[in-house]
Coordinates of N, CA and C in Angstrom, one line a residue:
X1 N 157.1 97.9 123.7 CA 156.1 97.8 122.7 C 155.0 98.9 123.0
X2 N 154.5 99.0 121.7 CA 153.7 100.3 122.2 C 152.3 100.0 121.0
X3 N 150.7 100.2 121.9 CA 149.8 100.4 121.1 C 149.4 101.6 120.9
X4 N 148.6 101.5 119.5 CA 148.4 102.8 119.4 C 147.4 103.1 117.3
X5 N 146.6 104.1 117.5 CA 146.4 104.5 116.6 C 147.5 104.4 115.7
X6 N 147.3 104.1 114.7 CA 148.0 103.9 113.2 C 148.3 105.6 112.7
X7 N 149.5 105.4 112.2 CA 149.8 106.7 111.4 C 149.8 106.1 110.4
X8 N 150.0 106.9 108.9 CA 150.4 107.5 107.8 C 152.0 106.2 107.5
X9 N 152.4 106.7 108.2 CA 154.0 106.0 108.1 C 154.3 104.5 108.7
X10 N 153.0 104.2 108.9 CA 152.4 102.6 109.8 C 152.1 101.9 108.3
X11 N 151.4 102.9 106.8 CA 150.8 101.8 106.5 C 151.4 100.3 105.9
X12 N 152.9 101.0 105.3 CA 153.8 99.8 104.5 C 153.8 98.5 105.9
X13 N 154.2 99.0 106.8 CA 153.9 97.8 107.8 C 152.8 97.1 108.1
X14 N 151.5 98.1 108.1 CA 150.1 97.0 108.3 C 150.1 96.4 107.1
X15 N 150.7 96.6 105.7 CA 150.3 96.4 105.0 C 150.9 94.7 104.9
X16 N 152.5 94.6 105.2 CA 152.9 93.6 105.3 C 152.8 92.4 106.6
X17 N 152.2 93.1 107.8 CA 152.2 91.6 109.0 C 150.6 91.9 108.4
X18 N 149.4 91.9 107.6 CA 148.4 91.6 107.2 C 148.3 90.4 106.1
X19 N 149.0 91.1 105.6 CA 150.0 90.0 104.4 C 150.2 89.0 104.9
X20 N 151.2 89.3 105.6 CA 151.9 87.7 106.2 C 151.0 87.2 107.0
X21 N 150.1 87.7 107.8 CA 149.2 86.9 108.5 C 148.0 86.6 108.0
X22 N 147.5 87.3 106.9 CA 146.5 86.4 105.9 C 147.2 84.9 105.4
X23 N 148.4 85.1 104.7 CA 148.8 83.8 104.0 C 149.3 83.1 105.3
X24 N 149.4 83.1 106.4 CA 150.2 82.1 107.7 C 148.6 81.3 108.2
X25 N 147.5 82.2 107.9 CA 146.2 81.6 108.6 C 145.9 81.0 107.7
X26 N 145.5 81.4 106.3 CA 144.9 80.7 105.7 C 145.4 79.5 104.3
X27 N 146.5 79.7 104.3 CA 147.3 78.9 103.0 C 146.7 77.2 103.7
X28 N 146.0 76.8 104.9 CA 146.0 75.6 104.6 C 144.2 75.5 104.5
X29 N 143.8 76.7 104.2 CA 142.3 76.8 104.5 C 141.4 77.0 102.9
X30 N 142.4 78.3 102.1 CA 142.0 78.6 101.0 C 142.8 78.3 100.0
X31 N 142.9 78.3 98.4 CA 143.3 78.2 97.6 C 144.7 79.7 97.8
X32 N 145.7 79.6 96.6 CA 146.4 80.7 97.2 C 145.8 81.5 96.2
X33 N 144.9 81.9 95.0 CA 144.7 82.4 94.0 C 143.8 83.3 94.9
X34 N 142.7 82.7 96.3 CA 141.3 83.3 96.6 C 142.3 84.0 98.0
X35 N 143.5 83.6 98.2 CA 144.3 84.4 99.2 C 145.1 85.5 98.6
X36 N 146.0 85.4 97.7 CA 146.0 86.8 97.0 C 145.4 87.3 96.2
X37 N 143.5 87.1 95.9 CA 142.6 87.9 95.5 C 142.4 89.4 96.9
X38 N 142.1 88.5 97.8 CA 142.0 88.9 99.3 C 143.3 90.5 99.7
X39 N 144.2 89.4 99.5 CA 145.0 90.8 100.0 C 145.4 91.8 99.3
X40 N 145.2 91.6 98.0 CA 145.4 92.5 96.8 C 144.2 93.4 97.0
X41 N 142.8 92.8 97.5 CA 141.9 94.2 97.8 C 141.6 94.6 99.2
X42 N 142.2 94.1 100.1 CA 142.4 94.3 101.3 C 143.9 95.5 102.0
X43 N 144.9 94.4 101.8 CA 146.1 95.2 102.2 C 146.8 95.9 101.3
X44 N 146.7 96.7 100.6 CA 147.1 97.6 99.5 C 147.3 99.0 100.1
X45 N 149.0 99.2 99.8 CA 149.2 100.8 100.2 C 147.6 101.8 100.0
X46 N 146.9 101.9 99.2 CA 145.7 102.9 98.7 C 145.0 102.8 99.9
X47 N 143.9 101.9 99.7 CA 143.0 101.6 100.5 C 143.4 101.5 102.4
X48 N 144.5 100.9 102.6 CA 144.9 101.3 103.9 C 145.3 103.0 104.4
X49 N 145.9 103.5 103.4 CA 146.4 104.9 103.7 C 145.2 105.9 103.8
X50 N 144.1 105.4 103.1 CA 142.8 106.1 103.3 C 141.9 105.4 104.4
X51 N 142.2 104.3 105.3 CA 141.8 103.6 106.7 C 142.0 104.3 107.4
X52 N 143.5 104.7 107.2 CA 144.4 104.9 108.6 C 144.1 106.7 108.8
X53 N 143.9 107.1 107.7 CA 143.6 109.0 107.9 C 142.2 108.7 108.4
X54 N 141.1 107.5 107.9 CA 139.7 107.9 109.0 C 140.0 107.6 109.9
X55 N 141.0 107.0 111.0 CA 141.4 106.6 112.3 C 140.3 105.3 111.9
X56 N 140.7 104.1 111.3 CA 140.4 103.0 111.6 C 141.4 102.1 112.0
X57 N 142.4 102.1 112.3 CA 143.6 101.2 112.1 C 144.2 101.5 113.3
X58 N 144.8 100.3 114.1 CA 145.6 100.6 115.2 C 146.6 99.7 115.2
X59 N 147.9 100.3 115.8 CA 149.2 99.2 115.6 C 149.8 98.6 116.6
X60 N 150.1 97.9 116.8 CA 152.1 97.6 117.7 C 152.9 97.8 117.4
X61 N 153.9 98.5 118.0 CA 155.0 99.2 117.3 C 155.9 98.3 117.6
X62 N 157.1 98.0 117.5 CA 158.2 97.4 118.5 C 159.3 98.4 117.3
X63 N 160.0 99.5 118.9 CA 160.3 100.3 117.9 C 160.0 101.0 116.9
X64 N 160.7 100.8 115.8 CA 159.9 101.4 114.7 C 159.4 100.3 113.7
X65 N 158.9 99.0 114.2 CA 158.6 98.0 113.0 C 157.4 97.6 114.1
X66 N 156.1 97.7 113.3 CA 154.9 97.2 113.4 C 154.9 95.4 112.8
X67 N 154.3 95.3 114.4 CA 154.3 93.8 114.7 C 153.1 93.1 115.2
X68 N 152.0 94.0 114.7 CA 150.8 93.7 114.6 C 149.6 95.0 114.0
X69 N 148.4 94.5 113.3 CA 147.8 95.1 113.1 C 146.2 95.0 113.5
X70 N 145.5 96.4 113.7 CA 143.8 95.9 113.5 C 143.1 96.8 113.2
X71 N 141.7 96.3 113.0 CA 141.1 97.7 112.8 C 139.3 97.3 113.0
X72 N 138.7 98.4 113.6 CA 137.3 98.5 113.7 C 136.7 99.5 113.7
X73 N 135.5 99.1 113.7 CA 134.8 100.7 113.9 C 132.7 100.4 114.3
X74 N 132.5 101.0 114.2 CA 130.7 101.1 114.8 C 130.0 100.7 113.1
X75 N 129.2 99.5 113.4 CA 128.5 99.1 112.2 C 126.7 99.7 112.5
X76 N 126.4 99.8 113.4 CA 125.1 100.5 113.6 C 124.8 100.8 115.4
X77 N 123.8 101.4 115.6 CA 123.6 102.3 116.6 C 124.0 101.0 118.1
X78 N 125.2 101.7 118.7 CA 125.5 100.7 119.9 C 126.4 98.9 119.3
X79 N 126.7 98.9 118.1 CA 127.4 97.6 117.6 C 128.7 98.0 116.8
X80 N 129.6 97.3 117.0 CA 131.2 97.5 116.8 C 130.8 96.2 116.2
X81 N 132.2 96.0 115.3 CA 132.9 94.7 114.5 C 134.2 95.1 114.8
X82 N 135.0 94.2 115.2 CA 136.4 93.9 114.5 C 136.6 93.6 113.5
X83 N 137.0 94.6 112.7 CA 137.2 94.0 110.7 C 138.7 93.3 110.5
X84 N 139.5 93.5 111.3 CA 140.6 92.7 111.2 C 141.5 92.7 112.0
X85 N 142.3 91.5 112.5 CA 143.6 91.5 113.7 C 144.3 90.4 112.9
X86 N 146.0 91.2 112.6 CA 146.7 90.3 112.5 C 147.9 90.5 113.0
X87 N 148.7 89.5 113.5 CA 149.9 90.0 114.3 C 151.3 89.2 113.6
X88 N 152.3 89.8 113.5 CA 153.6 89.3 112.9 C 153.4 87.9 113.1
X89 N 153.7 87.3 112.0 CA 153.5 85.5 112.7 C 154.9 85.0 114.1
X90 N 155.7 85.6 113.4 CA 156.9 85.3 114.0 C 156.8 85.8 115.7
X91 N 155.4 86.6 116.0 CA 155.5 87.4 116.6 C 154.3 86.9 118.0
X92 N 153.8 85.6 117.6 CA 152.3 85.2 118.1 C 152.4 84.7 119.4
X93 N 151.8 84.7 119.8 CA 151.9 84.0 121.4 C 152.5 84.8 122.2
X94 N 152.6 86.2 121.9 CA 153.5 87.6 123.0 C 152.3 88.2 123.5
X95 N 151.0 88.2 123.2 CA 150.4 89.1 124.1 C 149.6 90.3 123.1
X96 N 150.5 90.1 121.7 CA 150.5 91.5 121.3 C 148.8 91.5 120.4
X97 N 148.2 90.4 119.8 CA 147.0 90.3 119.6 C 145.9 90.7 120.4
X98 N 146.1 90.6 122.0 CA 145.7 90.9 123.1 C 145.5 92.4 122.7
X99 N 146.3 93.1 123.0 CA 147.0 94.0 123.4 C 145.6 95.2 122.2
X100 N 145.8 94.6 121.1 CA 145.1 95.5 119.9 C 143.6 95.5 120.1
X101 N 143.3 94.1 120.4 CA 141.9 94.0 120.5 C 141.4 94.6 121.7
X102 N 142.0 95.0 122.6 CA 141.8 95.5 124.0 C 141.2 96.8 123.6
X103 N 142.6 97.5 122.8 CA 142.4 98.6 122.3 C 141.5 99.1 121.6
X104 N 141.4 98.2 120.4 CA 140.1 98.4 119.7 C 138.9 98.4 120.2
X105 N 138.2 97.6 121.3 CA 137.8 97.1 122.0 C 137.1 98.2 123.1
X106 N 138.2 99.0 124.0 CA 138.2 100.4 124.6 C 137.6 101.5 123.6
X107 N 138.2 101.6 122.4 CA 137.7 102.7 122.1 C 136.4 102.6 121.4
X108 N 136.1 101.6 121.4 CA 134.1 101.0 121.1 C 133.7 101.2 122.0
X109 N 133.7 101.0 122.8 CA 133.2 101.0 124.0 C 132.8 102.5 124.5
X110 N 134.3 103.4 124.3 CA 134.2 104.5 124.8 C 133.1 105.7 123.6
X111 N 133.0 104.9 122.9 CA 132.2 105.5 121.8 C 130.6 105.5 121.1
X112 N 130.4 104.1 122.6 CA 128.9 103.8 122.8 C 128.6 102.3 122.7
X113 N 129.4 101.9 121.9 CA 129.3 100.4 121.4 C 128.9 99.6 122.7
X114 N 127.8 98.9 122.4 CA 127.5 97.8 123.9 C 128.1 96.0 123.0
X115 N 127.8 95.8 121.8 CA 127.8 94.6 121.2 C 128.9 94.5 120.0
X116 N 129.9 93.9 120.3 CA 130.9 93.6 119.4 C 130.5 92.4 118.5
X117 N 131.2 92.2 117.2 CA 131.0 91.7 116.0 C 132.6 91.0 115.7
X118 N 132.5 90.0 115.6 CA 134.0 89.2 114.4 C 133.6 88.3 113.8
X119 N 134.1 88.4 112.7 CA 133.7 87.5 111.7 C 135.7 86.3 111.7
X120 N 135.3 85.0 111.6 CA 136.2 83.9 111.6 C 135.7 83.3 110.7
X121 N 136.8 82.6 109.3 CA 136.7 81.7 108.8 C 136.5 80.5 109.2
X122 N 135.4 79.8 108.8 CA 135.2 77.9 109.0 C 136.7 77.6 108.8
X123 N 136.9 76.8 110.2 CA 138.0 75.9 110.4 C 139.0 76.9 110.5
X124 N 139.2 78.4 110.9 CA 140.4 79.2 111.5 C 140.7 78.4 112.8
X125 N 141.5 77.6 112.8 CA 141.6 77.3 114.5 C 142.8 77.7 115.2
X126 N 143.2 79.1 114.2 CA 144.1 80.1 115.0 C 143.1 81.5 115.8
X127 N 142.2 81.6 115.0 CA 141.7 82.9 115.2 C 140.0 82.3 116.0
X128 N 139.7 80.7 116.1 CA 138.4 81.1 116.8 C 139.0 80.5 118.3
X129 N 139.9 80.0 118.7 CA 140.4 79.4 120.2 C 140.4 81.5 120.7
X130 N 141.1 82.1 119.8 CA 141.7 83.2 120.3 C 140.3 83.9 121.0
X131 N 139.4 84.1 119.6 CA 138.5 84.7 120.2 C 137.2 83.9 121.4
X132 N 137.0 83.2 121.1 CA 136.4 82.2 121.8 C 136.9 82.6 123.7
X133 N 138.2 82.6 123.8 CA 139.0 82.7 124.9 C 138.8 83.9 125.5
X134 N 138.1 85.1 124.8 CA 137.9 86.3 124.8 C 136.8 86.6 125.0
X135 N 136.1 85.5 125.2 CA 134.4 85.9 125.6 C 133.3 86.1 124.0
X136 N 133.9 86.0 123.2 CA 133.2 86.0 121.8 C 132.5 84.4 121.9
X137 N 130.8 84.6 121.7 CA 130.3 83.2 121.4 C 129.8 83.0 119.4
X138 N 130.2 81.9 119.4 CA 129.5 81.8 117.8 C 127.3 81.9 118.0
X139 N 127.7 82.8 116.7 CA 126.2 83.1 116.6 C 125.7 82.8 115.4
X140 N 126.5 82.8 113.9 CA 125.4 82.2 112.7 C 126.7 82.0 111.8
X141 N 126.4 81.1 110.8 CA 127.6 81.1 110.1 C 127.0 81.8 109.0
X142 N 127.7 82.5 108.0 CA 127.2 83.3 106.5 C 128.6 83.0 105.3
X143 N 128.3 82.8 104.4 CA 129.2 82.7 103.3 C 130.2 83.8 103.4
X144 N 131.4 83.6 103.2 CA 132.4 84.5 103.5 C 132.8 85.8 102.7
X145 N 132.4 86.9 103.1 CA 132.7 88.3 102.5 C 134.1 87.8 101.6
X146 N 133.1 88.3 100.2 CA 134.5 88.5 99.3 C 134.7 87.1 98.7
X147 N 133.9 86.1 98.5 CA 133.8 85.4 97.8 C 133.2 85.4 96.7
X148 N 133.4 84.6 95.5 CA 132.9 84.8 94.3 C 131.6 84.0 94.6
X149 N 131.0 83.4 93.5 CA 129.7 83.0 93.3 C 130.0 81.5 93.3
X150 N 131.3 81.4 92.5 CA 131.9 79.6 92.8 C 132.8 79.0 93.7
X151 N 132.5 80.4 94.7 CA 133.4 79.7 96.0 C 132.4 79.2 97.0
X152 N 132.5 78.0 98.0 CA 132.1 77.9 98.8 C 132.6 78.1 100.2
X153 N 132.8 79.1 100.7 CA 133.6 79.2 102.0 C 132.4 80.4 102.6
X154 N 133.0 79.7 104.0 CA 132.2 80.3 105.1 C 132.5 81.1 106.3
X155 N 131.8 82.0 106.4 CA 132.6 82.8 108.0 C 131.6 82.5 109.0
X156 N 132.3 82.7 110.0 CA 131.3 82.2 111.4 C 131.3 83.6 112.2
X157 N 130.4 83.5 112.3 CA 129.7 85.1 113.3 C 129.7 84.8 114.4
X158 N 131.0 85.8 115.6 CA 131.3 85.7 116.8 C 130.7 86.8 117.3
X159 N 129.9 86.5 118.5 CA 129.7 88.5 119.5 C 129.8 88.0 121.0
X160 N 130.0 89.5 121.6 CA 130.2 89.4 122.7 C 129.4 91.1 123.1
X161 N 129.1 90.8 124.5 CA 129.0 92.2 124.7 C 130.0 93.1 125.6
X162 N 130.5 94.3 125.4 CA 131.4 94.9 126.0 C 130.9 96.2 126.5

């Protein structure tokens, strides 16, 4: 397995273990209407093929099929966010979620970043054990990016310093 910046030829794959690991996390959390609102403006050939040329996106490869995805970048002077990690479901508990955030992780770091950022949905209790385990503490919860006006859902603000 191999990590690495995302190509061009990576996106049909982030596009699908994003896919699959949006609807594997959240189908018992959100409606499926507010989960394929989500990935329809999120994981879409367009918008990722224009991620992956600014070098936001990094992959796992196994071979030539990507079996996980993520991506981050610097939100203001010295602070990183993880905007997203998702790994093949079939694929979870190998290391390979590790593996990306490390990555992502290193190259914030190497880039000035002192204070990382993740945002987790209320009641992810796939994605806050992970980060939690990782040294990420909860800091404030905020209504969840990308919700309408008549949704109520929430995301919980994780940081750590790196």
């Amino acid at each position: 397995m191999q990590v690495r910046h995302a190509d061009i030829e990576h996106v049909k794959g982030i596009c699908g273990v994003c896919t699959r690991g949006y609807w594997d996390t959240y189908t018992e959390l959100r409606p499926s209407e507010y989960i394929q609102r989500i990935v329809d403006e999120f994981y879409n050939a367009e918008r990722v093929s224009n991620e992956v040329r600014g070098g936001e996106w990094w992959v796992a490869v196994d071979g030539d099929t990507v079996v996980g995805a993520g991506s981050g970048g610097i939100i203001s002077e010295s602070v990183g966010e993880l905007f997203v990690l998702y790994v093949e479901p079939s694929r979870k508990y190998q290391g390979i979620g590790t593996l990306l955030l490390n990555a992502i992780t290193d190259e914030l770091r190497r880039l000035g970043v002192r204070d990382q950022w993740v945002s987790v949905a209320k009641g992810n209790l796939k994605g806050i054990p992970f980060y939690e385990s990782r040294g990420f503490k909860f800091a404030k919860a905020r209504k969840a990016y990308a919700s309408n006006k008549n949704e109520d859902f929430f995301s919980l603000r994780y940081w750590r310093a790196i």
